[in-house]
Coordinates of C-alpha atoms and ligand atoms in Angstrom, one line a residue:
Chain Q
M1 CA 94.8 81.5 92.1
G2 CA 94.8 79.1 89.2
S3 CA 94.4 80.1 85.6
M4 CA 91.2 79.2 83.8
K5 CA 90.5 77.3 80.7
E6 CA 88.5 79.0 78.0
D7 CA 85.1 77.3 78.6
D8 CA 85.6 77.5 82.4
F9 CA 86.0 81.2 81.8
Q10 CA 82.7 81.4 79.9
F11 CA 81.1 79.4 82.6
S12 CA 82.3 81.8 85.3
M13 CA 81.2 84.9 83.3
T14 CA 77.7 83.6 83.3
F15 CA 77.6 82.9 87.0
M16 CA 79.3 86.1 87.9
G17 CA 76.6 87.9 85.8
L18 CA 74.0 86.3 88.0
A19 CA 75.9 87.4 91.1
L20 CA 76.1 90.9 89.8
E21 CA 72.3 90.8 89.4
Q22 CA 72.1 90.1 93.1
A23 CA 74.4 93.0 93.8
K24 CA 72.2 95.3 91.8
F25 CA 69.2 94.1 93.8
A26 CA 71.1 95.1 97.0
L27 CA 71.9 98.5 95.5
D28 CA 68.2 99.0 94.7
N29 CA 67.5 98.3 98.3
L30 CA 70.0 100.8 99.6
E31 CA 72.4 98.0 100.6
V32 CA 76.1 97.7 99.9
P33 CA 76.1 96.2 96.4
V34 CA 77.6 92.7 96.8
G35 CA 75.9 89.6 95.6
C36 CA 76.6 86.0 95.1
V37 CA 75.4 82.7 93.8
I38 CA 76.2 79.1 94.8
V39 CA 76.6 76.6 92.1
E40 CA 76.4 72.8 92.2
D41 CA 76.8 70.6 89.0
G42 CA 76.6 73.7 86.8
K43 CA 73.3 74.8 88.3
V44 CA 72.6 77.7 90.6
I45 CA 71.2 76.3 93.8
G46 CA 71.5 79.4 96.1
F47 CA 71.9 83.1 96.0
G48 CA 72.1 86.1 98.3
S49 CA 72.9 89.7 98.6
N50 CA 74.1 92.0 101.3
R51 CA 71.5 93.0 104.0
T52 CA 73.6 94.8 106.6
N53 CA 71.5 98.0 106.6
E54 CA 68.1 96.4 106.8
T55 CA 69.2 94.0 109.6
R56 CA 71.5 96.5 111.3
N57 CA 73.8 93.5 111.5
A58 CA 77.1 94.1 109.8
T59 CA 77.7 90.4 109.4
R60 CA 74.8 89.8 107.0
H61 CA 77.0 89.7 104.0
A62 CA 75.9 88.2 100.7
E63 CA 77.8 84.9 101.4
M64 CA 76.2 84.5 104.8
E65 CA 72.7 85.2 103.4
S66 CA 73.1 82.5 100.7
I67 CA 74.6 80.0 103.1
D68 CA 71.9 80.4 105.6
K69 CA 69.2 79.8 103.1
L70 CA 70.8 76.7 101.8
L71 CA 71.4 75.3 105.3
E72 CA 67.8 75.8 106.1
Q73 CA 66.7 74.1 102.9
W74 CA 69.0 71.1 103.3
Q75 CA 68.0 70.6 106.9
A76 CA 64.4 70.8 106.1
S77 CA 64.9 68.0 103.7
G78 CA 66.5 65.9 106.4
L79 CA 70.2 66.0 105.5
S80 CA 72.6 65.3 108.3
Q81 CA 75.8 67.2 109.2
S82 CA 78.0 64.9 107.2
E83 CA 75.6 65.0 104.2
V84 CA 75.6 68.7 104.2
A85 CA 79.4 68.8 104.4
E86 CA 79.4 66.5 101.4
K87 CA 77.1 68.9 99.6
F88 CA 79.3 71.9 100.2
S89 CA 82.4 70.1 99.0
K90 CA 80.8 70.0 95.6
C91 CA 79.7 73.6 95.6
D92 CA 81.3 76.7 94.1
L93 CA 80.6 80.3 95.1
Y94 CA 80.6 83.2 92.7
V95 CA 80.7 86.5 94.6
T96 CA 81.1 90.0 93.2
C97 CA 83.8 91.1 95.7
E98 CA 86.6 89.1 97.4
P99 CA 85.1 87.5 100.6
C100 CA 86.1 89.3 103.8
I101 CA 88.0 87.5 106.5
M102 CA 84.8 86.5 108.2
C103 CA 83.2 85.0 105.1
A104 CA 86.4 83.4 103.9
T105 CA 86.7 81.6 107.3
A106 CA 83.0 80.6 107.1
L107 CA 83.6 79.2 103.6
S108 CA 86.6 77.3 104.9
I109 CA 84.6 75.9 107.8
L110 CA 81.9 74.7 105.5
G111 CA 84.5 73.2 103.2
I112 CA 83.3 74.8 99.9
R113 CA 85.1 73.6 96.8
A114 CA 86.0 76.8 95.0
V115 CA 85.4 80.6 95.2
Y116 CA 85.3 82.9 92.2
Y117 CA 85.2 86.6 93.0
G118 CA 85.1 90.0 91.2
C119 CA 87.1 92.9 92.7
A120 CA 89.6 92.6 95.5
N121 CA 88.8 93.7 99.0
D122 CA 91.8 95.7 100.1
K123 CA 90.7 96.4 103.6
F124 CA 89.1 93.2 104.8
G125 CA 89.8 90.6 102.1
G126 CA 90.3 87.0 103.4
C127 CA 91.4 85.5 100.1
G128 CA 94.8 87.1 99.6
S129 CA 94.3 90.9 100.3
V130 CA 94.7 90.9 104.1
L131 CA 94.8 87.2 105.1
S132 CA 95.0 84.1 102.9
L133 CA 92.4 81.9 104.5
H134 CA 91.8 80.1 101.2
Q135 CA 95.2 78.5 101.8
S136 CA 94.6 77.6 105.4
E137 CA 96.2 74.6 106.9
I138 CA 95.4 73.8 110.5
K139 CA 97.3 71.1 112.3
D140 CA 98.6 69.7 109.0
V141 CA 95.0 69.5 107.6
Y142 CA 94.2 71.5 104.5
R143 CA 91.3 73.8 105.2
G144 CA 91.5 76.0 102.1
F145 CA 89.6 76.2 98.9
K146 CA 90.4 77.0 95.3
C147 CA 90.2 80.7 94.7
T148 CA 90.1 82.8 91.5
G149 CA 89.7 86.6 91.5
G150 CA 89.3 89.4 89.1
I151 CA 86.2 88.1 87.2
M152 CA 84.2 91.0 85.8
S153 CA 85.7 93.2 88.6
S154 CA 85.1 96.5 86.8
E155 CA 81.3 95.8 86.9
S156 CA 81.5 95.2 90.6
V157 CA 83.5 98.4 91.2
T158 CA 81.0 100.4 89.2
L159 CA 78.2 99.2 91.5
F160 CA 80.2 100.4 94.5
R161 CA 80.7 103.8 92.9
N162 CA 76.9 104.0 92.3
F163 CA 76.4 103.2 95.9
Y164 CA 78.6 106.0 97.1
E165 CA 76.8 108.3 94.7
Q166 CA 73.4 107.4 96.2
G167 CA 74.8 107.5 99.7
N168 CA 74.7 105.0 102.4
P169 CA 71.7 105.6 104.6
N170 CA 73.2 103.8 107.5
A171 CA 76.7 105.2 107.6
P172 CA 77.7 106.5 111.0
K173 CA 77.0 110.1 111.5
P174 CA 80.2 111.4 113.1
H175 CA 78.6 114.5 114.5
R176 CA 76.4 112.5 116.7
P177 CA 77.7 112.0 120.2
V178 CA 78.1 108.3 121.1
K179 CA 76.8 108.0 124.6
T180 CA 78.5 104.8 125.5
T181 CA 82.0 105.9 124.9
Q182 CA 81.9 109.4 126.4
Chain T
M1 CA 96.5 82.0 140.1
E2 CA 94.6 85.1 140.6
W3 CA 92.4 87.2 138.3
K4 CA 94.4 89.5 136.0
I5 CA 93.5 91.7 133.0
I6 CA 96.3 91.5 130.4
H7 CA 96.4 93.6 127.3
V8 CA 96.9 91.6 124.0
P9 CA 98.9 93.9 121.7
G10 CA 97.9 94.0 118.0
R11 CA 101.5 93.4 117.1
E12 CA 103.5 90.4 118.2
S13 CA 106.4 91.3 120.4
N14 CA 109.0 90.1 118.0
P15 CA 111.2 87.2 118.9
D16 CA 113.9 89.2 117.1
Q17 CA 113.4 91.9 119.7
N18 CA 117.0 91.6 121.0
A19 CA 118.5 91.0 117.6
T20 CA 121.1 93.6 116.4
V21 CA 122.8 94.4 113.2
S22 CA 126.3 95.6 112.9
V23 CA 127.2 99.0 111.5
V24 CA 130.3 101.0 110.8
A25 CA 130.4 104.0 113.1
S26 CA 132.9 106.7 114.0
N27 CA 133.3 109.4 116.5
V28 CA 133.0 112.9 115.0
E29 CA 133.8 116.5 115.9
P30 CA 130.6 118.2 117.2
R31 CA 130.9 121.0 114.6
A32 CA 131.2 118.5 111.7
A33 CA 128.3 116.4 112.9
N34 CA 125.4 118.1 111.2
N35 CA 127.0 118.4 107.8
L36 CA 128.2 114.8 107.9
I37 CA 124.8 113.4 108.8
R38 CA 123.2 115.4 106.0
R39 CA 125.6 114.0 103.5
L40 CA 125.4 110.5 104.8
S41 CA 121.6 110.3 104.8
V42 CA 121.7 111.1 101.1
M43 CA 124.6 108.8 100.3
V44 CA 123.8 105.8 102.4
P45 CA 120.3 106.0 103.8
L46 CA 119.7 103.3 106.5
E47 CA 116.9 101.3 104.9
N48 CA 114.9 99.2 107.3
L49 CA 116.6 100.9 110.2
H50 CA 114.4 103.9 110.4
H51 CA 114.0 103.5 114.1
V52 CA 117.7 103.9 114.6
K53 CA 119.0 107.4 115.3
R54 CA 122.0 108.2 113.1
I55 CA 123.9 109.9 115.9
R56 CA 124.7 108.9 119.4
R57 CA 125.7 111.2 122.2
S58 CA 127.5 109.7 125.1
T59 CA 129.7 110.9 127.9
S60 CA 133.0 109.3 128.4
Y61 CA 135.3 110.5 131.3
G62 CA 133.2 113.6 131.7
K63 CA 133.6 114.4 128.0
V64 CA 130.7 114.5 125.5
E65 CA 131.3 112.2 122.6
L66 CA 129.3 112.1 119.4
S67 CA 129.3 109.0 117.2
V68 CA 127.7 108.7 113.8
I69 CA 126.6 105.6 111.8
L70 CA 128.4 105.7 108.5
C71 CA 126.9 102.6 106.9
L72 CA 126.0 98.9 107.4
S73 CA 129.0 96.7 108.1
V74 CA 130.0 93.9 105.8
D75 CA 132.7 92.3 107.9
E76 CA 132.7 92.5 111.7
E77 CA 136.4 92.1 111.8
D78 CA 137.2 94.8 109.4
P79 CA 135.2 98.0 109.5
L80 CA 136.7 99.3 106.2
K81 CA 135.8 96.2 104.2
G82 CA 133.1 96.7 101.6
I83 CA 132.6 100.4 102.4
P84 CA 131.2 102.4 99.5
N85 CA 133.7 104.6 97.9
D86 CA 132.0 107.9 98.6
V87 CA 131.9 106.9 102.3
L88 CA 135.6 106.2 102.2
E89 CA 136.1 109.7 100.8
L90 CA 134.2 111.1 103.7
I91 CA 136.3 109.1 106.1
N92 CA 139.4 110.7 104.6
E93 CA 137.9 114.1 104.4
Y94 CA 136.9 114.2 108.0
Q95 CA 139.8 112.1 109.3
L96 CA 137.4 109.6 110.8
H97 CA 138.4 106.4 112.7
P98 CA 135.7 103.8 111.9
F99 CA 134.7 101.1 114.3
I100 CA 132.1 98.4 114.4
S101 CA 129.0 98.9 116.5
R102 CA 125.7 97.1 117.0
V103 CA 122.2 98.6 116.7
P104 CA 118.8 97.1 117.4
K105 CA 117.4 95.4 114.3
I106 CA 113.7 96.2 114.8
A107 CA 111.8 99.0 116.4
A108 CA 110.7 98.6 120.0
S109 CA 107.1 97.6 120.6
S110 CA 106.9 98.8 124.1
R111 CA 108.4 101.5 126.3
E112 CA 110.3 98.9 128.3
E113 CA 111.9 97.4 125.1
W114 CA 112.8 100.9 124.0
V115 CA 114.6 101.8 127.2
Q116 CA 116.6 98.6 126.9
Q117 CA 117.5 99.3 123.2
C118 CA 118.7 102.7 123.9
V119 CA 121.4 101.4 126.3
H120 CA 123.4 100.4 123.2
W121 CA 122.3 102.9 120.6
P122 CA 119.5 105.4 120.6
T123 CA 116.4 104.5 118.7
S124 CA 113.0 106.2 118.4
Y125 CA 109.8 104.8 119.8
H126 CA 106.2 105.4 118.7
P127 CA 103.7 104.2 121.2
P128 CA 100.4 102.7 119.8
A129 CA 97.7 105.3 119.3
N130 CA 95.2 103.7 121.7
L131 CA 97.6 103.5 124.6
D132 CA 95.0 105.3 126.9
E133 CA 92.8 102.3 126.6
I134 CA 95.4 100.0 128.0
N135 CA 96.2 99.3 131.6
V136 CA 94.2 102.1 133.0
F137 CA 91.5 100.2 134.7
N138 CA 90.6 101.7 138.1
E139 CA 89.2 99.5 140.8
E140 CA 85.6 100.0 139.7
D141 CA 86.4 99.2 136.0
S142 CA 88.4 96.1 137.0
K143 CA 85.6 94.9 139.2
A144 CA 83.0 95.3 136.4
I145 CA 85.3 93.6 133.9
L146 CA 85.9 90.6 136.2
G147 CA 82.2 90.5 136.9
F148 CA 81.2 90.3 133.3
M149 CA 84.0 87.7 132.6
T150 CA 82.6 85.6 135.4
L151 CA 79.1 85.8 133.8
A152 CA 80.5 84.6 130.5
I153 CA 82.2 81.7 132.1
E154 CA 79.0 81.0 134.1
L155 CA 77.1 80.9 130.9
T156 CA 79.7 78.4 129.5
K157 CA 79.3 76.3 132.6
S158 CA 75.5 76.4 132.5
S159 CA 75.6 75.2 128.9
H160 CA 77.2 71.9 130.1
L161 CA 75.6 68.8 128.9
D162 CA 77.3 65.4 129.2
N163 CA 80.4 67.3 130.1
Q164 CA 80.3 69.2 126.9
V165 CA 81.0 72.9 127.1
F166 CA 80.4 75.7 124.7
N167 CA 81.8 79.1 124.1
A168 CA 79.8 82.0 125.5
A169 CA 79.6 85.7 124.4
I170 CA 78.2 88.6 126.3
I171 CA 77.9 92.0 124.7
V172 CA 77.9 94.8 127.3
N173 CA 77.4 98.5 127.5
P174 CA 80.3 99.4 129.7
S175 CA 79.2 102.8 130.8
A176 CA 75.7 101.7 131.8
K177 CA 77.1 98.3 132.9
V178 CA 74.2 96.5 131.3
I179 CA 74.1 93.4 129.2
V180 CA 72.9 94.0 125.6
A181 CA 73.0 90.4 124.4
S182 CA 74.4 87.1 125.4
A183 CA 74.6 83.7 123.7
C184 CA 76.3 80.4 123.6
D185 CA 77.4 78.4 120.5
Q186 CA 74.5 77.1 118.5
T187 CA 76.5 75.0 116.1
D188 CA 75.2 71.7 117.3
S189 CA 71.8 70.2 117.2
W190 CA 70.8 70.1 120.8
P191 CA 71.8 71.5 124.0
A192 CA 73.4 74.9 124.0
K193 CA 70.7 77.0 122.6
S194 CA 68.1 75.9 125.1
V195 CA 70.2 77.0 128.0
C196 CA 71.3 80.2 126.5
A197 CA 68.1 81.4 124.9
E198 CA 65.8 83.3 127.2
K199 CA 63.8 80.3 128.0
T200 CA 64.3 76.6 127.9
N201 CA 61.7 75.0 125.6
S202 CA 60.4 71.5 126.0
N203 CA 61.6 70.4 122.5
D204 CA 65.2 70.6 123.6
T205 CA 64.5 68.7 126.7
L206 CA 63.0 66.0 124.5
T207 CA 66.1 65.9 122.4
V208 CA 68.2 65.6 125.4
S209 CA 66.2 62.7 126.7
N210 CA 66.8 60.9 123.5
G211 CA 70.1 60.0 124.9
F212 CA 72.0 61.5 122.0
H213 CA 75.7 61.7 122.8
I214 CA 75.2 60.6 126.4
S215 CA 78.5 59.2 127.7
D216 CA 80.3 59.7 124.4
Y217 CA 82.7 62.1 125.9
K218 CA 82.4 61.2 129.5
Q219 CA 86.0 60.1 130.0
N220 CA 87.4 60.2 133.5
G221 CA 84.8 62.9 134.3
E222 CA 86.9 65.4 132.2
K223 CA 85.2 68.2 130.4
S224 CA 85.3 68.0 126.7
Y225 CA 86.0 71.1 124.6
V226 CA 85.4 69.5 121.2
N227 CA 82.2 71.4 120.8
V228 CA 83.6 74.8 121.6
A229 CA 82.9 76.2 118.1
C230 CA 85.8 78.7 117.9
L231 CA 88.3 76.1 119.1
N232 CA 87.3 73.6 116.6
P233 CA 85.4 75.2 113.8
W234 CA 85.8 72.4 111.3
S235 CA 84.5 69.6 113.5
W236 CA 80.8 70.2 112.9
S237 CA 80.6 67.8 110.0
Q238 CA 81.9 64.9 112.1
H239 CA 79.1 65.3 114.6
K240 CA 76.8 62.3 114.7
P241 CA 73.9 62.2 112.2
H242 CA 70.8 63.6 113.7
T243 CA 68.6 60.7 114.7
C244 CA 65.1 61.9 114.4
S245 CA 63.4 59.6 116.8
S246 CA 61.4 62.5 118.2
P247 CA 58.6 63.7 115.9
V248 CA 59.0 67.2 117.3
E249 CA 62.3 67.6 115.5
H250 CA 60.8 67.4 112.1
L251 CA 58.8 70.5 112.9
T252 CA 61.7 72.6 113.8
T253 CA 64.1 73.7 111.1
H254 CA 67.6 75.1 111.6
R255 CA 68.4 73.0 114.6
W256 CA 72.1 73.1 113.9
H257 CA 74.2 75.6 112.1
P258 CA 78.0 75.2 111.5
L259 CA 78.5 79.0 111.7
K260 CA 76.4 79.9 114.7
H261 CA 79.4 80.6 117.0
A262 CA 78.5 82.4 120.2
A263 CA 79.9 85.7 119.0
L264 CA 77.8 85.7 115.8
V265 CA 74.7 84.7 117.7
A266 CA 75.2 87.5 120.2
I267 CA 75.8 90.0 117.4
G268 CA 72.5 88.8 115.8
L269 CA 70.7 89.3 119.1
A270 CA 72.2 92.8 119.6
A271 CA 71.1 93.7 116.0
A272 CA 67.6 92.4 116.7
R273 CA 67.4 94.5 119.9
D274 CA 68.5 97.5 117.9
R275 CA 65.7 97.0 115.4
I276 CA 63.2 96.7 118.1
L277 CA 64.4 99.6 120.3
F278 CA 64.8 102.0 117.4
L279 CA 61.9 101.1 115.2
V280 CA 61.6 104.4 113.4
P281 CA 63.2 104.1 110.0
D282 CA 65.4 106.9 108.7
Q283 CA 63.2 109.7 107.6
P284 CA 63.1 110.3 103.9
K285 CA 64.0 113.9 104.5
D286 CA 67.1 112.9 106.4
Q287 CA 68.1 110.6 103.6
S288 CA 67.7 113.2 100.9
V289 CA 69.9 115.5 102.9
E290 CA 72.4 112.8 103.3
S291 CA 72.5 111.7 99.7
G292 CA 73.0 115.3 98.7
F293 CA 76.1 115.5 100.8
S294 CA 77.3 112.1 99.9
S295 CA 77.4 113.0 96.2
I296 CA 79.9 115.6 97.1
T297 CA 81.9 113.1 99.0
S298 CA 81.7 110.5 96.3
S299 CA 83.4 112.9 93.9
V300 CA 86.1 113.2 96.5
K301 CA 86.2 109.5 96.7
R302 CA 86.5 109.2 92.9
Q303 CA 89.4 111.5 92.8
K304 CA 91.2 109.3 95.3
T305 CA 90.3 106.4 92.9
E306 CA 90.0 104.1 95.8
V307 CA 86.8 102.5 96.7
S308 CA 86.1 100.8 99.9
K309 CA 84.5 97.5 99.2
D310 CA 83.7 95.9 102.4
Q311 CA 80.1 94.9 102.6
G312 CA 79.2 96.3 106.0
D313 CA 81.9 98.8 106.3
V314 CA 81.2 101.4 103.8
D315 CA 83.9 103.8 104.5
S316 CA 82.7 106.7 106.5
E317 CA 86.0 108.5 106.6
T318 CA 85.4 110.6 103.6
C319 CA 81.8 111.2 104.5
I320 CA 83.0 112.8 107.7
V321 CA 84.3 115.7 105.9
S322 CA 80.9 116.8 104.7
H323 CA 78.8 115.8 107.6
V324 CA 80.6 117.4 110.4
K325 CA 79.9 120.9 109.4
C326 CA 76.9 120.7 107.2
L327 CA 74.5 118.1 108.5
P328 CA 71.9 119.4 110.9
S329 CA 71.7 117.2 113.9
V330 CA 68.6 115.0 113.6
S331 CA 67.2 114.2 117.1
E332 CA 66.6 110.6 116.2
D333 CA 70.3 110.1 115.5
T334 CA 71.4 111.2 118.9
S335 CA 69.9 108.1 120.6
R336 CA 70.4 105.4 118.1
P337 CA 73.8 103.8 118.2
Y338 CA 75.6 102.7 115.1
L339 CA 75.9 98.9 115.4
C340 CA 77.8 98.0 118.5
T341 CA 79.9 101.2 118.7
G342 CA 81.1 101.7 122.3
L343 CA 80.1 98.2 123.4
D344 CA 82.4 95.5 124.8
V345 CA 82.2 91.8 124.3
Y346 CA 83.2 89.1 126.8
L347 CA 84.1 85.6 125.5
T348 CA 85.1 82.5 127.4
W349 CA 87.5 81.5 124.6
E350 CA 89.5 83.6 122.2
P351 CA 87.5 83.9 119.0
C352 CA 88.3 82.3 115.6
T353 CA 89.0 84.5 112.6
M354 CA 85.3 84.4 111.6
C355 CA 84.1 85.7 114.9
A356 CA 86.9 88.2 115.4
M357 CA 86.2 89.7 112.0
A358 CA 82.4 89.8 112.8
L359 CA 83.2 91.8 115.9
V360 CA 85.2 94.3 113.8
H361 CA 82.3 94.6 111.4
Q362 CA 79.9 95.3 114.2
R363 CA 82.2 97.9 115.6
I364 CA 82.8 96.4 119.0
R365 CA 85.0 98.6 121.2
R366 CA 86.9 96.1 123.4
V367 CA 87.2 92.3 123.4
F368 CA 87.8 90.4 126.7
Y369 CA 88.4 86.6 126.6
A370 CA 89.5 84.2 129.3
F371 CA 91.2 81.3 127.5
P372 CA 93.4 81.3 124.5
N373 CA 92.5 79.4 121.3
P374 CA 95.9 77.9 120.3
D375 CA 94.8 76.3 116.9
A376 CA 92.3 78.8 115.6
G377 CA 92.5 82.0 117.7
A378 CA 92.5 85.3 115.8
L379 CA 93.3 87.7 118.6
G380 CA 96.8 86.6 119.7
S381 CA 97.2 82.9 119.0
I382 CA 97.3 82.4 115.2
H383 CA 96.5 85.9 114.0
R384 CA 96.3 89.4 115.5
L385 CA 93.4 90.7 113.6
H386 CA 93.1 93.8 115.7
G387 CA 96.6 94.8 114.6
E388 CA 95.8 94.7 110.8
K389 CA 96.4 98.2 109.6
S390 CA 94.2 97.9 106.6
M391 CA 91.0 97.8 108.6
N392 CA 88.9 100.9 109.4
H393 CA 88.0 99.8 112.9
H394 CA 90.2 98.5 115.6
Y395 CA 89.1 97.2 119.0
T396 CA 91.4 96.7 121.9
V397 CA 91.9 93.2 123.2
F398 CA 92.4 91.9 126.7
R399 CA 92.9 88.4 128.1
V400 CA 91.4 88.0 131.6
S401 CA 93.4 85.3 133.3
V402 CA 91.2 83.4 135.6
P403 CA 91.9 80.6 138.2
E404 CA 92.5 77.4 136.2
D405 CA 90.1 75.4 138.4
I406 CA 87.2 77.8 137.5
F407 CA 85.3 75.0 135.8
Ligands
ZN1 ZN1 82.1 89.0 104.3
ZN2 ZN1 84.2 81.5 116.1

């Protein structure tokens, strides 16, 4: 994780603020409060928030949501695979919580330029907490991305606390017998 | 080679498995042993050797002999060299005759290893918690497992186009032996999805007939695995630009997607099925009950000052405390499964880290795959995600070895 210059810092505070707004949107919708924005040339070109409860698909993380929307948009405008790859290599992601191992791999696959995140993800984090996929090197080819954590992390953590207070409507109910396992 | 189901442990059997470290030990009088060990464990605890028992009991010429580890050795030639002073005092006090012995450097990861270790010096062994899941397939189970694995491979084969093959994923309910969802990679622009989706649509056939990629990889009639998404996750950007000679293609968006690996697609289908089968949303009453209890748990949570921050994996552990006793059972809940709890997945190739983590998120119970993924595999090859202790869900992983000429 590199250190940031002063104006870079201001920059990232602004974008993280927007990511936090996305996280609040998720919270209002009874979703796990994680949000993100994707930035190209100092402009927000994509955003997303967690939708795992609504979709009943635990992979619908904020990052995946925003990536899918962008991919759809770019393909609709006729961009090819290599052009899309070129696009991603100029994009930065601001996300309120350290990307999990799944999302960190996805970001590496897409070849995103940099990731800025809020709080760490001790259990599933793919950018240093559990695995360090942002430093990937496969067959001597660098597949990582620049990664900086801890930006406005207390705000992100507060949202998680609020979420627990309101309760997760989709948390497993342990009392319920699961038929398939017996 | 015949079919075989092999457990893939979450922890690598260490290459250091046979490594030993040398220690200074001594035979002791049985009546002094307890006292001596108590004093030694305070004086010189054996850091990093918690699996090694401090005392060894052996029989020599019909006589029981007790040996105790005094401390780590510094010099294999000279047991007394570098010994801490307080240990030296003990040696004098108890009239000990130190000698050098060797003990296993790391804990055994299997029962077999443990038996082997104990030949030299006794160690302790803690079998993994999910041992019941492993190697207990009866004939019927094995038959079902091999059957589903064959189906996954068949799916891979049927996705062939110009000798390209794709990964396949089948999510299965093992107790009912039914397929919940199945999919192939949809990373690329044309063939896989048509074959794997429920029906082939004419658009895809059109694309195929454009001649895109024909003969590009047809070399010596060999199959090409470049398009197996999990094997080669980064290759998507090098795929040829999409030539849109067919007008139909302009109408359809999302024709390729770098992240639509078979496992992710299958999870999406399973989730969609879940939404359709269990349409009724959580009743407001239920939610209010739940949020009431959750506020109790959240205060517990705060005391622990630890917040689980995974997006799909809101920690249910602390919630359990309140729900188990208090929550009245809601009939709707008894039938609706939580994500893919209790379900198995069959993959032709070992998943990459993205797919392996997705399967953790979706709470898959067991993962079966046929072929390893040497450059990017997360369940045995590069990583062993299922052995990461930090996670709140762990599936069991098996490799099903299949005849090599299966393709
Ligand atoms: Zn994620
Ligand atoms: Zn994959």
